[in-house]
XYZ file of C-alpha atoms in Angstrom:
634
model
C 15.971 14.132 -2.878
C 19.340 15.588 -1.934
C 21.096 16.345 -5.225
C 24.545 16.338 -3.609
C 24.140 12.626 -2.891
C 22.885 11.742 -6.366
C 24.970 9.655 -8.731
C 26.549 11.123 -11.877
C 23.701 9.775 -14.026
C 21.140 11.264 -11.692
C 22.846 14.676 -11.699
C 22.889 14.706 -15.513
C 19.208 13.824 -15.619
C 18.381 16.513 -13.069
C 20.235 19.052 -15.192
C 18.082 18.041 -18.160
C 14.893 18.339 -16.131
C 16.005 21.802 -15.033
C 16.282 22.837 -18.699
C 20.050 23.046 -18.865
C 20.426 24.323 -22.452
C 23.576 22.435 -23.382
C 22.069 19.186 -22.143
C 18.615 19.880 -23.557
C 19.994 20.380 -27.065
C 21.949 17.121 -27.016
C 19.898 14.247 -28.478
C 21.458 10.834 -28.919
C 20.454 7.927 -31.159
C 20.591 4.502 -29.538
C 19.475 0.964 -30.357
C 17.886 -1.148 -27.630
C 16.941 -4.750 -28.420
C 17.014 -3.850 -32.119
C 14.699 -0.869 -31.711
C 16.025 2.582 -32.602
C 15.314 5.500 -30.306
C 16.431 9.118 -29.907
C 16.838 10.166 -26.283
C 18.073 13.139 -24.273
C 21.597 13.038 -22.989
C 21.598 11.842 -19.382
C 18.665 9.439 -19.788
C 19.399 6.047 -18.244
C 19.075 2.727 -20.057
C 16.436 1.665 -17.536
C 14.286 4.715 -18.316
C 14.472 4.040 -22.058
C 13.626 0.355 -21.570
C 10.589 1.161 -19.425
C 9.349 3.704 -21.961
C 9.396 0.873 -24.536
C 7.618 -1.589 -22.245
C 10.765 -3.674 -21.756
C 10.901 -5.087 -18.232
C 14.313 -4.972 -16.585
C 14.321 -6.317 -13.006
C 15.384 -3.962 -10.206
C 15.796 -4.172 -6.438
C 17.849 -1.186 -5.266
C 16.154 1.204 -7.722
C 13.071 3.153 -6.623
C 11.364 6.045 -8.404
C 11.356 8.174 -5.238
C 15.054 7.746 -4.450
C 18.392 8.785 -5.877
C 20.107 6.199 -8.059
C 22.494 3.785 -6.336
C 23.335 0.993 -8.803
C 24.064 -1.416 -5.952
C 22.114 -4.651 -6.420
C 23.212 -5.231 -10.065
C 20.095 -7.247 -10.863
C 19.327 -4.749 -13.649
C 22.437 -5.712 -15.637
C 22.323 -5.273 -19.420
C 24.838 -5.623 -22.221
C 26.242 -2.534 -23.926
C 27.736 -3.750 -27.191
C 31.479 -3.204 -27.249
C 31.933 -3.214 -23.463
C 33.530 -6.234 -21.795
C 31.413 -6.186 -18.638
C 27.667 -5.985 -18.111
C 26.350 -2.607 -16.983
C 23.751 -1.597 -14.382
C 20.938 -0.119 -16.464
C 19.549 2.030 -13.614
C 22.757 4.063 -13.316
C 24.149 3.916 -16.863
C 23.843 7.439 -18.233
C 23.528 7.627 -22.026
C 26.093 10.122 -23.280
C 26.976 8.634 -26.692
C 25.444 6.404 -29.348
C 25.199 2.849 -28.041
C 23.534 -0.471 -28.757
C 21.974 -2.242 -25.799
C 20.783 -5.796 -25.252
C 18.477 -6.356 -22.296
C 18.292 -10.135 -22.632
C 20.823 -12.781 -23.612
C 22.257 -15.971 -22.154
C 25.015 -13.959 -20.479
C 22.544 -11.521 -18.917
C 20.118 -14.190 -17.715
C 22.954 -16.216 -16.191
C 24.353 -13.176 -14.376
C 20.977 -12.142 -12.968
C 20.247 -15.672 -11.801
C 23.608 -15.933 -10.027
C 22.940 -12.613 -8.277
C 19.581 -13.933 -7.070
C 21.153 -17.213 -5.943
C 23.751 -15.318 -3.932
C 21.114 -13.073 -2.336
C 19.021 -16.070 -1.344
C 22.107 -17.773 0.120
C 22.088 -15.062 2.834
C 18.318 -14.686 3.086
C 17.209 -16.501 6.239
C 13.870 -18.299 6.485
C 11.067 -19.412 4.210
C 8.699 -17.134 2.341
C 5.458 -18.577 3.717
C 6.286 -17.346 7.238
C 7.292 -13.836 6.113
C 5.031 -10.805 6.521
C 5.761 -9.837 2.903
C 4.809 -13.229 1.446
C 2.996 -12.501 -1.808
C 4.214 -8.903 -1.939
C 7.998 -9.232 -2.003
C 10.161 -8.066 -4.876
C 12.843 -10.690 -4.168
C 10.248 -13.454 -4.080
C 8.752 -12.235 -7.355
C 12.141 -12.273 -9.075
C 12.900 -15.769 -7.761
C 9.649 -16.919 -9.357
C 10.337 -15.042 -12.609
C 13.750 -16.677 -12.942
C 12.532 -20.143 -12.012
C 14.614 -20.565 -8.878
C 13.505 -23.802 -7.214
C 16.689 -24.727 -5.330
C 19.635 -23.033 -3.670
C 22.986 -23.867 -5.322
C 24.895 -21.827 -2.723
C 22.835 -23.025 0.246
C 20.053 -21.323 2.205
C 20.053 -20.685 5.989
C 16.883 -21.389 7.944
C 18.077 -20.692 11.483
C 17.873 -17.135 12.791
C 21.195 -15.329 12.547
C 20.333 -11.803 13.735
C 17.779 -11.016 16.436
C 14.612 -9.210 15.361
C 14.386 -5.663 16.751
C 10.831 -5.103 18.021
C 11.735 -2.286 20.410
C 10.038 0.493 18.420
C 6.346 1.230 18.894
C 5.985 1.444 15.127
C 8.642 -0.372 13.096
C 10.172 -3.862 13.261
C 13.640 -4.628 11.819
C 14.480 -8.173 10.730
C 17.982 -7.989 9.284
C 17.913 -11.675 8.312
C 15.683 -10.507 5.444
C 17.928 -7.587 4.389
C 19.412 -7.704 0.865
C 21.598 -4.573 1.325
C 19.769 -2.573 -1.347
C 20.151 0.583 0.817
C 16.641 1.782 0.013
C 16.020 2.322 3.730
C 19.229 4.352 4.012
C 18.329 6.537 1.057
C 14.719 6.929 2.219
C 15.817 8.102 5.651
C 18.823 10.196 4.600
C 17.791 11.655 1.239
C 14.000 11.558 1.221
C 13.432 12.463 4.898
C 16.836 13.795 6.046
C 16.574 12.037 9.399
C 19.438 9.561 9.098
C 18.461 6.590 11.241
C 20.246 4.069 9.000
C 23.748 3.793 7.630
C 26.083 1.183 6.150
C 28.850 -0.400 8.219
C 31.835 -2.534 7.260
C 32.769 -3.577 3.720
C 32.520 -6.583 1.427
C 30.853 -9.667 2.857
C 30.874 -8.057 6.336
C 28.711 -5.135 5.160
C 25.415 -4.553 6.981
C 22.777 -1.867 7.546
C 23.100 -0.309 10.968
C 21.476 2.232 13.227
C 23.648 4.763 15.068
C 25.901 2.786 17.415
C 23.983 -0.373 16.504
C 21.299 0.703 18.949
C 17.755 -0.596 19.002
C 15.129 1.404 17.132
C 13.627 2.794 20.337
C 16.991 4.319 21.254
C 17.739 6.180 18.011
C 16.251 9.350 16.573
C 13.505 7.758 14.493
C 10.356 9.727 13.699
C 8.416 6.493 12.977
C 7.231 7.777 9.586
C 7.665 4.338 7.965
C 8.982 5.645 4.646
C 11.775 3.063 4.943
C 9.102 0.364 5.263
C 7.266 1.585 2.166
C 10.395 1.221 0.055
C 11.912 -1.943 1.514
C 11.647 -4.650 -1.194
C 11.554 -7.527 1.325
C 10.410 -8.187 4.902
C 13.472 -6.598 6.514
C 11.328 -3.677 7.692
C 7.635 -3.729 8.526
C 5.128 -2.137 10.857
C 4.573 -3.555 14.340
C 1.555 -5.763 13.717
C -1.267 -5.275 16.242
C -3.914 -7.343 14.488
C -3.805 -10.168 17.054
C -4.427 -7.738 19.917
C -7.387 -6.284 18.010
C -8.797 -9.749 17.265
C -8.492 -10.595 20.961
C -10.462 -7.472 21.877
C -13.129 -8.259 19.270
C -13.536 -11.763 20.669
C -13.903 -10.507 24.269
C -17.648 -10.247 24.950
C -16.991 -7.818 27.794
C -15.379 -5.269 25.504
C -17.095 -2.615 23.414
C -14.794 -2.133 20.430
C -15.067 0.954 18.259
C -12.957 1.951 15.275
C -12.398 5.235 13.475
C -11.272 5.238 9.840
C -9.087 7.970 8.371
C -9.537 9.243 4.785
C -6.260 8.018 3.247
C -6.749 4.249 3.841
C -10.008 4.365 1.878
C -8.129 5.614 -1.169
C -5.444 2.935 -0.889
C -6.838 -0.279 0.536
C -8.306 -1.400 -2.801
C -4.736 -1.894 -4.055
C -4.412 -4.796 -1.596
C -7.308 -6.484 -3.390
C -6.087 -6.041 -6.937
C -7.682 -2.687 -7.771
C -5.779 0.048 -9.531
C -4.758 2.998 -7.318
C -7.374 5.709 -6.980
C -10.476 3.653 -6.186
C -12.109 4.709 -2.919
C -13.781 1.975 -0.840
C -15.070 4.033 2.095
C -18.455 2.396 2.545
C -17.238 -1.121 1.701
C -14.706 -0.817 4.544
C -17.582 -0.049 6.932
C -19.317 -3.280 5.933
C -16.117 -5.271 6.345
C -15.445 -3.836 9.796
C -18.929 -4.749 10.994
C -18.401 -8.254 9.628
C -15.193 -8.516 11.659
C -17.140 -7.697 14.815
C -16.556 -4.004 15.552
C -19.426 -2.595 17.601
C -19.272 0.874 16.067
C -17.570 2.287 12.982
C -16.913 6.026 13.054
C -15.367 8.489 10.629
C -12.127 10.273 11.572
C -13.327 13.108 9.340
C -15.524 14.129 12.290
C -12.498 14.827 14.472
C -10.625 16.324 11.519
C -13.390 18.932 11.428
C -13.050 19.305 15.186
C -9.308 19.865 14.740
C -9.928 22.665 12.238
C -12.210 24.480 14.717
C -9.716 24.248 17.589
C -6.631 24.914 15.466
C -8.345 27.739 13.574
C -9.386 29.466 16.790
C -5.839 29.136 18.095
C -4.516 30.834 14.940
C -7.032 33.683 15.215
C -6.077 34.236 18.862
C -2.373 34.349 17.983
C -3.113 36.860 15.230
C -5.227 39.002 17.560
C -2.529 39.150 20.234
C 0.158 40.031 17.713
C -1.814 42.470 15.558
C -4.054 44.125 18.129
C -2.445 43.706 21.519
C 1.254 43.983 20.602
C 1.725 40.446 21.854
C 4.617 38.133 21.151
C 2.804 34.923 20.213
C 4.864 32.508 18.125
C 4.132 32.790 14.412
C 3.905 31.126 11.996
C 1.665 28.585 13.647
C 2.584 25.020 12.621
C 0.074 22.212 12.149
C 0.379 19.322 14.600
C -1.699 16.495 13.133
C 1.259 14.566 11.655
C 2.979 12.664 14.515
C 6.080 11.986 12.422
C 6.476 15.712 11.779
C 5.876 16.547 15.459
C 8.552 14.089 16.581
C 10.908 15.430 13.912
C 10.503 18.939 15.337
C 10.903 17.694 18.918
C 14.230 16.099 17.991
C 15.779 18.455 15.443
C 14.276 21.909 16.133
C 12.781 21.899 19.646
C 13.090 25.690 19.873
C 10.122 25.874 17.466
C 7.838 23.748 19.651
C 6.029 26.927 20.706
C 5.002 27.364 17.059
C 3.180 24.036 17.028
C -0.575 24.169 17.419
C -1.545 22.635 20.733
C -4.497 20.917 19.056
C -4.210 17.141 19.110
C -4.365 15.172 15.891
C -7.804 13.980 14.730
C -6.925 10.438 15.855
C -6.247 11.507 19.424
C -9.135 13.953 19.637
C -11.474 11.143 18.631
C -10.066 8.840 21.293
C -10.687 11.430 24.010
C -14.245 12.034 22.831
C -15.036 8.303 22.602
C -13.935 7.600 26.160
C -15.814 10.581 27.587
C -18.754 11.964 25.601
C -19.606 8.760 23.740
C -19.391 6.618 26.892
C -21.452 9.110 28.876
C -24.080 9.324 26.144
C -24.387 5.545 25.839
C -23.938 4.686 29.534
C -20.801 2.611 28.877
C -17.933 2.296 31.346
C -14.851 3.640 29.491
C -12.703 0.872 30.955
C -14.727 -1.555 28.842
C -14.204 0.415 25.627
C -11.408 -0.450 23.207
C -10.588 2.296 20.718
C -8.963 1.334 17.421
C -7.782 3.741 14.733
C -7.396 2.804 11.063
C -4.597 5.028 9.819
C -2.249 5.268 6.831
C 0.613 5.902 9.208
C 3.073 3.864 11.282
C 3.840 6.943 13.418
C 0.232 6.882 14.660
C 1.121 3.778 16.692
C 3.791 5.793 18.481
C 1.430 8.736 18.913
C -1.229 6.541 20.520
C 1.355 5.360 23.069
C 2.573 8.842 24.040
C 2.231 9.412 27.781
C 0.383 12.687 27.184
C -2.474 10.983 25.331
C -4.648 9.951 28.265
C -6.662 13.066 29.085
C -9.857 11.029 29.149
C -8.503 9.213 32.209
C -7.656 6.227 30.040
C -5.382 5.622 27.076
C -7.267 7.555 24.397
C -6.372 5.203 21.518
C -5.630 1.590 22.379
C -4.512 0.285 18.995
C -3.503 1.789 15.671
C -3.945 -0.318 12.542
C -2.274 0.512 9.244
C -4.069 0.090 5.933
C -1.981 -3.042 5.326
C -2.967 -4.544 8.671
C -6.680 -4.054 8.044
C -6.312 -5.596 4.592
C -4.739 -8.618 6.267
C -7.651 -8.872 8.723
C -10.192 -8.745 5.906
C -8.358 -11.482 4.030
C -8.206 -13.649 7.182
C -12.012 -13.746 7.327
C -12.362 -14.250 3.576
C -13.762 -10.843 2.608
C -13.594 -9.711 -1.006
C -13.614 -6.037 -0.069
C -14.290 -4.430 -3.489
C -17.464 -6.488 -3.904
C -18.978 -5.916 -0.460
C -22.192 -3.953 -0.123
C -21.933 -0.364 1.076
C -22.683 0.661 4.672
C -22.922 4.068 6.309
C -20.896 5.213 9.291
C -22.510 4.949 12.709
C -24.011 7.897 14.542
C -23.330 10.191 16.300
C -20.031 10.588 14.408
C -21.149 9.693 10.909
C -21.844 13.169 9.572
C -18.743 14.560 7.900
C -17.597 17.412 5.695
C -15.468 17.423 2.580
C -12.904 19.377 4.576
C -12.377 16.381 6.828
C -11.870 14.080 3.856
C -9.128 16.122 2.191
C -6.983 15.943 5.340
C -5.521 12.834 3.691
C -3.652 14.775 0.981
C -0.838 17.284 1.319
C -2.396 20.747 1.467
C -5.683 19.324 2.728
C -5.368 20.659 6.270
C -4.518 24.106 4.958
C -7.410 24.093 2.490
C -9.812 22.977 5.221
C -8.565 25.679 7.586
C -8.893 28.428 4.975
C -12.427 27.362 4.076
C -13.560 27.663 7.689
C -11.486 30.650 8.859
C -12.357 32.772 5.825
C -16.098 32.206 6.216
C -16.114 32.738 9.995
C -14.149 35.976 9.695
C -15.726 37.529 6.592
C -19.224 36.066 6.678
C -18.793 35.313 2.968
C -18.700 31.896 1.360
C -15.307 30.701 0.194
C -16.859 30.001 -3.208
C -16.877 33.760 -3.788
C -13.082 33.615 -3.943
C -12.324 30.068 -5.144
C -14.523 28.253 -7.653
C -16.490 25.416 -5.992
C -14.559 26.170 -2.805
C -11.547 24.298 -4.178
C -8.362 26.063 -3.111
C -6.136 24.565 -5.761
C -3.205 26.856 -5.008
C -2.397 24.699 -1.953
C -3.021 21.396 -3.734
C -0.494 19.345 -5.655
C 2.826 17.640 -5.020
C 5.319 20.469 -5.306
C 7.866 20.259 -2.499
C 6.743 23.532 -0.900
C 3.711 25.657 -1.788
C 3.108 29.282 -0.808
C -0.134 31.260 -1.015
C -1.615 34.579 0.061
C -5.217 35.562 0.732
C -6.171 39.147 1.541
C -9.105 39.714 3.884
C -10.704 42.807 2.326
C -13.795 42.819 4.527
C -14.804 41.325 7.850
C -18.220 40.250 9.056
C -19.975 39.906 12.386
C -18.423 37.591 14.954
C -20.381 34.289 14.945
C -21.799 32.925 18.214
C -19.167 30.182 18.200
C -16.349 32.718 18.650
C -18.011 35.505 20.683
C -16.278 34.490 23.936
C -12.983 35.563 22.336
C -13.719 38.378 19.887
C -15.808 41.559 19.927
C -15.003 42.147 16.270
C -12.621 41.049 13.530
C -11.537 44.567 12.625
C -7.946 43.691 13.485
C -7.941 41.387 10.444
C -9.366 43.874 7.957
C -6.897 44.411 5.142
C -4.536 41.731 6.448
C -3.007 39.410 3.857
C -2.970 35.889 5.270
C 0.266 34.181 4.230
C 0.400 30.406 4.311
C 2.667 27.584 3.185
C 2.431 23.825 2.748
C 5.204 21.249 2.674
C 5.353 17.457 2.764
C 8.280 15.217 3.657
C 10.663 16.165 6.452
C 13.498 16.991 4.033
C 11.262 19.793 2.743
C 10.281 20.681 6.310
C 13.974 21.141 7.064
C 14.276 23.617 4.181
C 11.293 25.616 5.467
C 12.670 25.714 9.016
C 16.087 26.829 7.757
C 14.368 29.547 5.725
C 12.485 30.755 8.820
C 15.716 30.707 10.831
C 17.374 32.896 8.193
C 14.461 35.358 8.166
C 13.370 34.271 4.698
C 10.007 34.247 2.961
C 8.430 31.648 5.248
C 9.275 33.584 8.411
C 6.539 36.000 7.322
C 3.891 33.305 7.111
C 1.027 33.103 9.560
C 0.228 29.399 9.181
C 2.224 26.481 7.759
C 1.065 22.920 7.156
C 3.704 20.233 7.675
C 3.289 16.540 6.833
C 6.054 14.024 7.496
C 5.319 11.821 4.497
C 5.663 12.578 0.771
C 2.207 13.354 -0.549
C 0.802 13.665 2.962
C -1.155 10.876 4.663
C -1.980 9.157 1.373
C 1.762 8.418 1.090
C 1.981 7.281 4.716
C 4.219 4.501 5.961
C 1.260 2.181 6.542
C -0.211 2.435 3.045
C -0.123 -0.399 0.481
C 3.229 -1.241 -1.081
C 4.429 -0.211 -3.634
C 4.131 3.545 -3.629
C 5.452 6.155 -6.028
C 4.515 9.567 -7.369
C 1.862 8.273 -9.798
C 0.239 6.058 -7.163
C 0.094 8.942 -4.694
C -1.500 11.149 -7.368
C -4.186 8.530 -8.011
C -4.957 8.242 -4.298
C -5.248 12.039 -4.099
C -7.776 12.041 -6.930
C -9.902 9.567 -4.954
C -9.799 11.803 -1.878
C -10.692 14.971 -3.786
C -13.427 13.021 -5.555
C -15.094 12.350 -2.194
C -14.814 16.029 -1.291
C -16.460 16.988 -4.587
C -19.448 14.743 -3.800
C -19.902 15.927 -0.210
C -22.886 18.141 0.621
C -21.089 19.863 3.531
C -17.651 21.255 2.670
C -16.776 23.355 5.725
C -15.718 21.960 9.110
C -17.719 24.447 11.187
C -20.916 23.258 9.481
C -20.503 19.615 10.508
C -23.666 18.876 12.544
C -21.891 16.308 14.747
C -19.282 18.910 15.715
C -21.965 21.497 16.455
C -23.826 18.972 18.620
C -20.637 18.117 20.540
C -20.090 21.749 21.515
C -23.755 22.256 22.397
C -24.168 19.124 24.522
C -20.724 18.315 25.913
C -18.003 20.920 25.449
C -20.442 23.611 26.481
C -17.854 26.318 27.045
C -17.164 26.078 23.316
C -14.004 25.851 21.231
C -10.869 26.627 23.209
C -12.795 26.392 26.480
C -11.743 24.492 29.599
C -13.313 21.222 28.455
C -11.855 21.493 24.980
C -8.381 22.279 26.314
C -8.471 19.326 28.659
C -9.519 16.771 26.034
C -8.484 18.193 22.673
C -5.141 19.913 23.297
C -1.728 18.723 24.435
C 1.911 19.646 25.048
C 5.101 18.508 23.345
C 8.532 17.386 24.493
C 11.920 18.879 23.610
C 13.670 15.604 22.825
C 16.760 17.031 21.144
C 19.642 14.868 19.923
C 21.321 13.714 23.124
C 23.942 10.987 22.930
C 23.356 8.081 25.293
């Protein structure tokens, strides 16, 4: 969050959290609904109420965003004040008595809802957020059964479906500004803004352009925080159903780690329950011919990306080369597009390795088709992802090295949940099924890709063992590199390579020895969310700490993929933590924890990409180039 844009109450609270001594020492006695409490100066009424289990309705407020105090649905009464106050932005700086319910409060909240609904076009049953809409829930809570100020049913504003990833339906907008704050403060991209004033106010893109014509990185964080159906992913479920019902098509799907840790929330489970094997059963029930694990291609990514890093290090340390360092990860399409737009001069730092989704698509339409004697034109590849940006990535012109579009359709976690519900599946109670061969064998390294720091941890596990010949467990207990885990904005770590081992067969085409790495301290960093990515890039530009790094993991979304724009709504810090625990739980149970030990990956190199990692075949199918998009005005 950008502190300069925070409200006064938010700045006071931030000062308290940062241990400002004057603020920390100030404790204030208050009374809320007759209950006495002592709170820190700067605490908001809403925070106190929630700590007491008192429910105050909110619409513009979100735990991830700076306070706005716009919607006014959270109004409460502060005794002695003439007007009702917004509890989300009221900073407690003196002794007060608060009432959170009274006839005056209930009447005010109901009128606010009535006025919102008077501008809210359409009926709930035809909305994509039916059953999971904060406005709809409040209308039910307050017993709204008619519209005293009227209710329009005819479309007023056209729906913008121009983006590959995100749909805007401004007839459903309630002007809460969550999308604006998500894009400006949380991600520092700035697609949305507010135009006009009063009853003419509306949320706009730059120049009122369509989504495809503005600098949008397709991350979907605006979608995850929109309380209504004003923003949602571009639904591709009908196209997938059509493919499944076509007897001439062979439909395969790959499932990423993060959806497994989140999809249970769509079926009433608490966050943090992994349903990996139940999803497999559900997908077979829906008619998919094969169900594969994206963790296979995540392991493949680590091999290709790791080799690329070692080659950059060799050229710079041994051959006085000028290879771009630090090397940046490239598996987050939102992050890649962010760099292409805002810092294209650093494109050379991006790993050329495709994301696991796109690597898998290339392998399906070549190796898999060849092995099973299937014409690739008859194969439909679907990817289950936590990410709306993956839809854009699948449609990139570069992603057709197999001779066909590598990935035909990208489904978000929410879309797959919808498909399961359409066929009447109770996902949590389905029997468990294994992934299909030959891409069913996975490693724990592939699984943890779903959490921020997971790519870095996976890379270190493999690179360290290949270079030193020692197991990573000799340095980190159970092979868990906790220094790169967690939800801090930016993490930094160092690992000194004291000894080197023999070059393994896998890497002999490129290295005679690893002596050039002996005594080198590998410096790495991890950041999630593009606002944090901006800080890292600015630090590199200024010659700061991160300019000395060798490898940096970037993820566009807060928390990494498990906080992706296609994950179940709602999301917040606690939910993302629970999903991370599910992902690390799967890693803990896995028998293979290093990418280079994945038997399916080894078999692929032995039988198909015979010139090994980084070879001609691998470069053709598993690597790509990027575009300097910049910020041109059109």
